[in-house]
Short mmCIF file of N, CA and C in Angstrom, two decimals:
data_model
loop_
_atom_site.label_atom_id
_atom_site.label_comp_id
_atom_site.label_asym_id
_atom_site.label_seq_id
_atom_site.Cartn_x
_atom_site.Cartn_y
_atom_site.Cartn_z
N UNK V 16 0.82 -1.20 0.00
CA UNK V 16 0.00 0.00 0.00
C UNK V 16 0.86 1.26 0.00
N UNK V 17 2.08 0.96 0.61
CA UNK V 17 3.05 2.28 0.38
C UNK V 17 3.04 2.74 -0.83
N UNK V 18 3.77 1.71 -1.66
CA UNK V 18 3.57 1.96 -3.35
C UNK V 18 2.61 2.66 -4.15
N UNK V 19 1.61 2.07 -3.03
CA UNK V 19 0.09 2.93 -3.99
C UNK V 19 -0.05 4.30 -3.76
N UNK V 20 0.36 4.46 -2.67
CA UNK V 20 0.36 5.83 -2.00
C UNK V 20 1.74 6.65 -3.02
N UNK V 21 2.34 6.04 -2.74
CA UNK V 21 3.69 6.44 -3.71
C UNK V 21 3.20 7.33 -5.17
N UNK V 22 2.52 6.22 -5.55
CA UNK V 22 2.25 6.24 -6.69
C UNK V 22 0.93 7.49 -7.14
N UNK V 23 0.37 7.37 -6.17
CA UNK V 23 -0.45 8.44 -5.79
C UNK V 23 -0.36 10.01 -5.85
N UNK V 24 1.00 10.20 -4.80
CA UNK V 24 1.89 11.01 -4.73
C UNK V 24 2.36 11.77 -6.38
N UNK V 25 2.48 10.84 -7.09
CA UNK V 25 2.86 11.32 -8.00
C UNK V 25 2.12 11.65 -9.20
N UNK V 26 0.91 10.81 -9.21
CA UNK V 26 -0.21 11.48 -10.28
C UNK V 26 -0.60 12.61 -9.81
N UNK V 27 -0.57 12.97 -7.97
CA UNK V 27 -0.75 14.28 -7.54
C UNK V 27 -0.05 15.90 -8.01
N UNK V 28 1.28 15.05 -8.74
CA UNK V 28 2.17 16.37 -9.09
C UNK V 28 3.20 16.52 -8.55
N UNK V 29 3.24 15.63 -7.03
CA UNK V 29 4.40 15.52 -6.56
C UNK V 29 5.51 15.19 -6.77
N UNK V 30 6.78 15.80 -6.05
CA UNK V 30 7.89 14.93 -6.54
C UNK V 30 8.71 15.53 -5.70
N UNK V 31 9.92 14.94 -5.33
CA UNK V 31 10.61 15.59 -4.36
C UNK V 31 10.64 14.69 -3.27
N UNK V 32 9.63 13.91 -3.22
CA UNK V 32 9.56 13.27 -1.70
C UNK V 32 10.58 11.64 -1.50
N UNK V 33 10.63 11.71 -0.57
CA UNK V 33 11.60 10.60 0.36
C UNK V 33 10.72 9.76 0.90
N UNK V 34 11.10 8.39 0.79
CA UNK V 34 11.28 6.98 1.03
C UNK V 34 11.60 6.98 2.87
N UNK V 35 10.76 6.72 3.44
CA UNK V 35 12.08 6.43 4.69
C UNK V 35 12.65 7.28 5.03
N UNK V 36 11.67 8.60 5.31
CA UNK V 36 12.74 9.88 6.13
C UNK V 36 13.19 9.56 7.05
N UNK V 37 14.50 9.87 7.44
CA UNK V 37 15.06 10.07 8.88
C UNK V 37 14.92 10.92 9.45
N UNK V 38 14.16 10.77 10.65
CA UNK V 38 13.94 12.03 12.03
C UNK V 38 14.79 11.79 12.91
N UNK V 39 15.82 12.24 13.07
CA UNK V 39 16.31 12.41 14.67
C UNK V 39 15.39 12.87 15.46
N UNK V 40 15.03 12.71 16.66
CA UNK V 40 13.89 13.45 17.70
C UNK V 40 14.81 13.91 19.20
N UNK V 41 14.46 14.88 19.62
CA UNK V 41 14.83 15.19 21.06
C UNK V 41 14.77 13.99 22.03
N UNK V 42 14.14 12.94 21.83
CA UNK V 42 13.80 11.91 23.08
C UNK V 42 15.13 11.14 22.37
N UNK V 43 16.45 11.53 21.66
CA UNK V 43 17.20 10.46 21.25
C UNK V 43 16.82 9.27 20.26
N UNK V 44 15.62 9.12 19.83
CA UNK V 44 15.56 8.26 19.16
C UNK V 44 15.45 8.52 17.82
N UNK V 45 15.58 7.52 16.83
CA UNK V 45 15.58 7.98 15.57
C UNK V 45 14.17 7.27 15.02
N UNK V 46 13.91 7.60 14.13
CA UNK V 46 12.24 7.27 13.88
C UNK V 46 12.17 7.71 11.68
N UNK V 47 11.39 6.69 10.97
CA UNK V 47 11.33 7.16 9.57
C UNK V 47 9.83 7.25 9.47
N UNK V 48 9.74 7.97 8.81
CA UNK V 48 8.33 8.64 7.93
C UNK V 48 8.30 7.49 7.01
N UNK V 49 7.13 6.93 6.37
CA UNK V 49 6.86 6.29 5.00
C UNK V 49 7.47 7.31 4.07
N UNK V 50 6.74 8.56 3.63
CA UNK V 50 6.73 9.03 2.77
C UNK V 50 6.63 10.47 3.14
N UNK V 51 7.56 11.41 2.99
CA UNK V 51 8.26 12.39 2.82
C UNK V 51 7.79 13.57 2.00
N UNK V 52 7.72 14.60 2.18
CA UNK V 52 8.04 15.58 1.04
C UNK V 52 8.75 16.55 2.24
N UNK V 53 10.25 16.76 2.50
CA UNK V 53 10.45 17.00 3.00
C UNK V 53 10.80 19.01 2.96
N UNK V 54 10.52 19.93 1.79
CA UNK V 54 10.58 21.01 1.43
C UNK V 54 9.65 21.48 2.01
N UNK V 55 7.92 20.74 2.78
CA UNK V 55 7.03 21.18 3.14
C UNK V 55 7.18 20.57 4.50
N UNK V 56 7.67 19.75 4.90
CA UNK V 56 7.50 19.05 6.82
C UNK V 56 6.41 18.60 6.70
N UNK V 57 6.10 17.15 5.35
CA UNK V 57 4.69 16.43 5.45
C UNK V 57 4.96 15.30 5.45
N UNK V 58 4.69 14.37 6.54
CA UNK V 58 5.03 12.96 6.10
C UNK V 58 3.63 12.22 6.23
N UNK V 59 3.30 11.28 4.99
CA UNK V 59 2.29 10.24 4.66
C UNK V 59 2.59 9.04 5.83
N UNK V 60 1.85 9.16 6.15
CA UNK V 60 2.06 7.58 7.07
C UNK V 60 0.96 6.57 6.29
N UNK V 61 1.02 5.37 6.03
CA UNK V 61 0.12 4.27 5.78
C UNK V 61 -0.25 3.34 7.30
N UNK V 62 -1.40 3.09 7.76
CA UNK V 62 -1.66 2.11 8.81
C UNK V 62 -2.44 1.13 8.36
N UNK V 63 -2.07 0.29 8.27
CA UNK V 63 -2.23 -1.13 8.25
C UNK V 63 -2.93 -1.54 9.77
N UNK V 64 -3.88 -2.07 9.35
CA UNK V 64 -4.94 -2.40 10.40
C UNK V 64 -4.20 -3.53 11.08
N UNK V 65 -2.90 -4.25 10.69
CA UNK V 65 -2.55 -5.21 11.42
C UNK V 65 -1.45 -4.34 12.55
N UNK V 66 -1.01 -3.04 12.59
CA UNK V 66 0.50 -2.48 12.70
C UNK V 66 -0.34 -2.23 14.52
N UNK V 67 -1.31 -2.02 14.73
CA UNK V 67 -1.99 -1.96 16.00
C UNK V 67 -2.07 -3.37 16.67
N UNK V 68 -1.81 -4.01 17.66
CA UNK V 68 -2.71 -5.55 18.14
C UNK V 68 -2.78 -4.97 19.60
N UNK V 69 -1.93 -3.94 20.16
CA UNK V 69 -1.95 -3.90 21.86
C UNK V 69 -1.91 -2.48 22.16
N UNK V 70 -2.58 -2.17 23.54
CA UNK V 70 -2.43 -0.59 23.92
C UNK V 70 -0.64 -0.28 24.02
N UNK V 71 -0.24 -1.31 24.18
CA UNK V 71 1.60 -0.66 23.85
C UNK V 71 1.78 -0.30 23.06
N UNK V 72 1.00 -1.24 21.74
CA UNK V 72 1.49 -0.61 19.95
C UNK V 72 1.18 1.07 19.99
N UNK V 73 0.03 1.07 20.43
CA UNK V 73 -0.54 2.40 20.29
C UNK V 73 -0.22 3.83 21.18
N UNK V 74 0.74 3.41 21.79
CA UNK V 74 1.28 4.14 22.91
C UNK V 74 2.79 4.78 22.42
N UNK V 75 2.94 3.41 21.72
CA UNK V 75 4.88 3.89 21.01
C UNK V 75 4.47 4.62 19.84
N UNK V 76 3.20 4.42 19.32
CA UNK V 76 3.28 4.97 18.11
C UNK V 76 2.42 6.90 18.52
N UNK V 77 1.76 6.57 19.58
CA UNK V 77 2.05 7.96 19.96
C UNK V 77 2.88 8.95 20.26
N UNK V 78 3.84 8.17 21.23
CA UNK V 78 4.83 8.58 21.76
C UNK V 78 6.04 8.79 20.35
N UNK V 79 5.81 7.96 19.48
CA UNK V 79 6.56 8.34 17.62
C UNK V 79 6.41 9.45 17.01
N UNK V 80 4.93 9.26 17.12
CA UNK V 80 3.97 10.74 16.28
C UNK V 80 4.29 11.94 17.26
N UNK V 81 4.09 12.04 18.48
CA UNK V 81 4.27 13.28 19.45
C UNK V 81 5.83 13.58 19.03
N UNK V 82 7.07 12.74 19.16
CA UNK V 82 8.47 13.24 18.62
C UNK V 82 8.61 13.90 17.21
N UNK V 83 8.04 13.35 16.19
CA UNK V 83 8.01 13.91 15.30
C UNK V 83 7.22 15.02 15.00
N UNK V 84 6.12 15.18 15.40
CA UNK V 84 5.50 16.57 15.44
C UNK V 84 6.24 17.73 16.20
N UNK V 85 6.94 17.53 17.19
CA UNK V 85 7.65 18.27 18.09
C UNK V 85 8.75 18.52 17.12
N UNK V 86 9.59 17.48 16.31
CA UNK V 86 10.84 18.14 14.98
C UNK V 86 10.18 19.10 13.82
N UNK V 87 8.75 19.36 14.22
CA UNK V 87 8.34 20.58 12.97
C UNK V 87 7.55 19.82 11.79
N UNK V 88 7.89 18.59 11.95
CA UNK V 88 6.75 17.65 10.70
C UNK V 88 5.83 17.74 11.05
N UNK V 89 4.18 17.88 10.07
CA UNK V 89 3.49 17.39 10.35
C UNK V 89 3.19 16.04 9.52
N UNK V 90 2.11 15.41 10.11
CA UNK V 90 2.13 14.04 9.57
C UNK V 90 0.08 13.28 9.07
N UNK V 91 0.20 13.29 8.10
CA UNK V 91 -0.67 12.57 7.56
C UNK V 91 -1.09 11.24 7.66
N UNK V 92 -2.14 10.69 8.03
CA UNK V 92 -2.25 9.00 8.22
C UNK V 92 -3.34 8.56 7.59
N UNK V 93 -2.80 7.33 6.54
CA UNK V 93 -3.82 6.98 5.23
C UNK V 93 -3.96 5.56 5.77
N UNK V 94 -4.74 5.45 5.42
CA UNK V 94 -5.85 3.78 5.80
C UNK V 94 -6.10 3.59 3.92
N UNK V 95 -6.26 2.20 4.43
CA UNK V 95 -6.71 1.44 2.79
C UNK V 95 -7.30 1.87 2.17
N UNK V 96 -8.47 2.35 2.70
CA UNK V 96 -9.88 2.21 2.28
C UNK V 96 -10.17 4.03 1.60
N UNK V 97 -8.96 4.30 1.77
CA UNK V 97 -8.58 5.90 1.66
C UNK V 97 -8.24 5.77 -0.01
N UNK V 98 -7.17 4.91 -0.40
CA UNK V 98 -6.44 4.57 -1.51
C UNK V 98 -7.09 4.34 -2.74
N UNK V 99 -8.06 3.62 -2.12
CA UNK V 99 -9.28 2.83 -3.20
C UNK V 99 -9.02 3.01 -4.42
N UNK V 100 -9.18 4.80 -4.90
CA UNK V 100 -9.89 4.64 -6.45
C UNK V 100 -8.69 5.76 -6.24
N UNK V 101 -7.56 5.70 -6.97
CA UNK V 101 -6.48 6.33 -7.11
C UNK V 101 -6.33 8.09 -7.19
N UNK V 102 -7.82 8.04 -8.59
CA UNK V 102 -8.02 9.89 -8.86
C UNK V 102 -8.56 10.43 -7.90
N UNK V 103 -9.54 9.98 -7.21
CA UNK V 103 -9.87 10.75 -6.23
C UNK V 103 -8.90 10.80 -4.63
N UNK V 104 -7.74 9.66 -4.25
CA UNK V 104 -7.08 10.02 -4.03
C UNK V 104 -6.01 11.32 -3.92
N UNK V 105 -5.67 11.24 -5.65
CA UNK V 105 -4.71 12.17 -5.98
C UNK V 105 -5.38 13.19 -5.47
N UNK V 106 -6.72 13.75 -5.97
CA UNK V 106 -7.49 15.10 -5.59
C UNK V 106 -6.57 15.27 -4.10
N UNK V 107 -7.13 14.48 -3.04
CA UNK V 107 -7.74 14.23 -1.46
C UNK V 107 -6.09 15.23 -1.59
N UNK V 108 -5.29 14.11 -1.73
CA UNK V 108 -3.97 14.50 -1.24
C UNK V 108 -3.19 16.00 -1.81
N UNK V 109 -3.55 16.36 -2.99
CA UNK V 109 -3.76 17.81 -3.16
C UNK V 109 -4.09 18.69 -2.13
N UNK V 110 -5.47 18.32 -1.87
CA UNK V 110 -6.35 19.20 -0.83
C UNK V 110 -5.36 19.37 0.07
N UNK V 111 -5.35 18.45 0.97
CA UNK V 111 -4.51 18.14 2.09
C UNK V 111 -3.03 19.24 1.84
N UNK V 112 -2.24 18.88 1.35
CA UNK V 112 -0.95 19.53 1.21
C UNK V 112 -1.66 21.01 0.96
N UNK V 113 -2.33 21.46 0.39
CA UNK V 113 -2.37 22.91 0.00
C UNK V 113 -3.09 23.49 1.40
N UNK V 114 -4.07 22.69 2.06
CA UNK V 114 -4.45 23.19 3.57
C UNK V 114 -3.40 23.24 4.25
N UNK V 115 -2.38 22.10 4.36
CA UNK V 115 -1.33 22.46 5.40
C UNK V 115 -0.47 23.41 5.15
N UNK V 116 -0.28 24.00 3.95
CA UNK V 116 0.55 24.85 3.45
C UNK V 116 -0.02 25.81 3.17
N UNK V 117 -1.30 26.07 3.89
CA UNK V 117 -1.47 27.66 3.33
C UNK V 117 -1.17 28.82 4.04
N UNK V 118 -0.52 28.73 4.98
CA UNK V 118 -0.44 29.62 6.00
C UNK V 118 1.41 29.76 5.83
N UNK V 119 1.79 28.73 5.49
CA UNK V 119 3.25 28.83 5.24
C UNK V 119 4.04 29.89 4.53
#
């Protein structure tokens, strides 16, 4: 589903973006984004309905998302069912980037 998103990304117009950003974070740890556009501080996350099974999963991955929002990214989170039909994707993810960036 990364791929699709990837791929997404790019019927959107995008380009520029990174694979596997690296965040250093203040808590010392290092942490990657799916998908990057790093000229704007937007990272795509994909969740996979399996990547949750325990309130720990969901706790580190807060405690992930809170570090990285604190380095100045913000962060996007796409579910499957988001992906579906690709064009209206591309639209969604348009939208999205031009809301987070309008104040920029």
């Amino acid at each position: 589903m990364e791929s699709r998103l990837r791929y997404i990304l790019i019927l959107a117009g995008f380009t520029g973006f990174m694979t596997q950003q690296r965040i250093d974070a203040l808590n010392g740890k290092t942490y990657f984004g799916d998908l990057a556009i790093p000229s704007l501080r937007i990272i795509f996350e994909y969740d996979g309905r399996g990547k949750y099974t325990t309130v720990e999963d969901l706790l580190r991955e807060k405690e992930r998302e809170d570090a990285i929002r604190l380095m100045g990214w913000r962060m996007v989170r796409i579910q499957a069912h988001e992906l579906t039909n690709v064009e209206e994707a591309a639209v969604r993810m348009k939208r999205i980037v031009q809301y987070l960036t309008q104040n920029d």
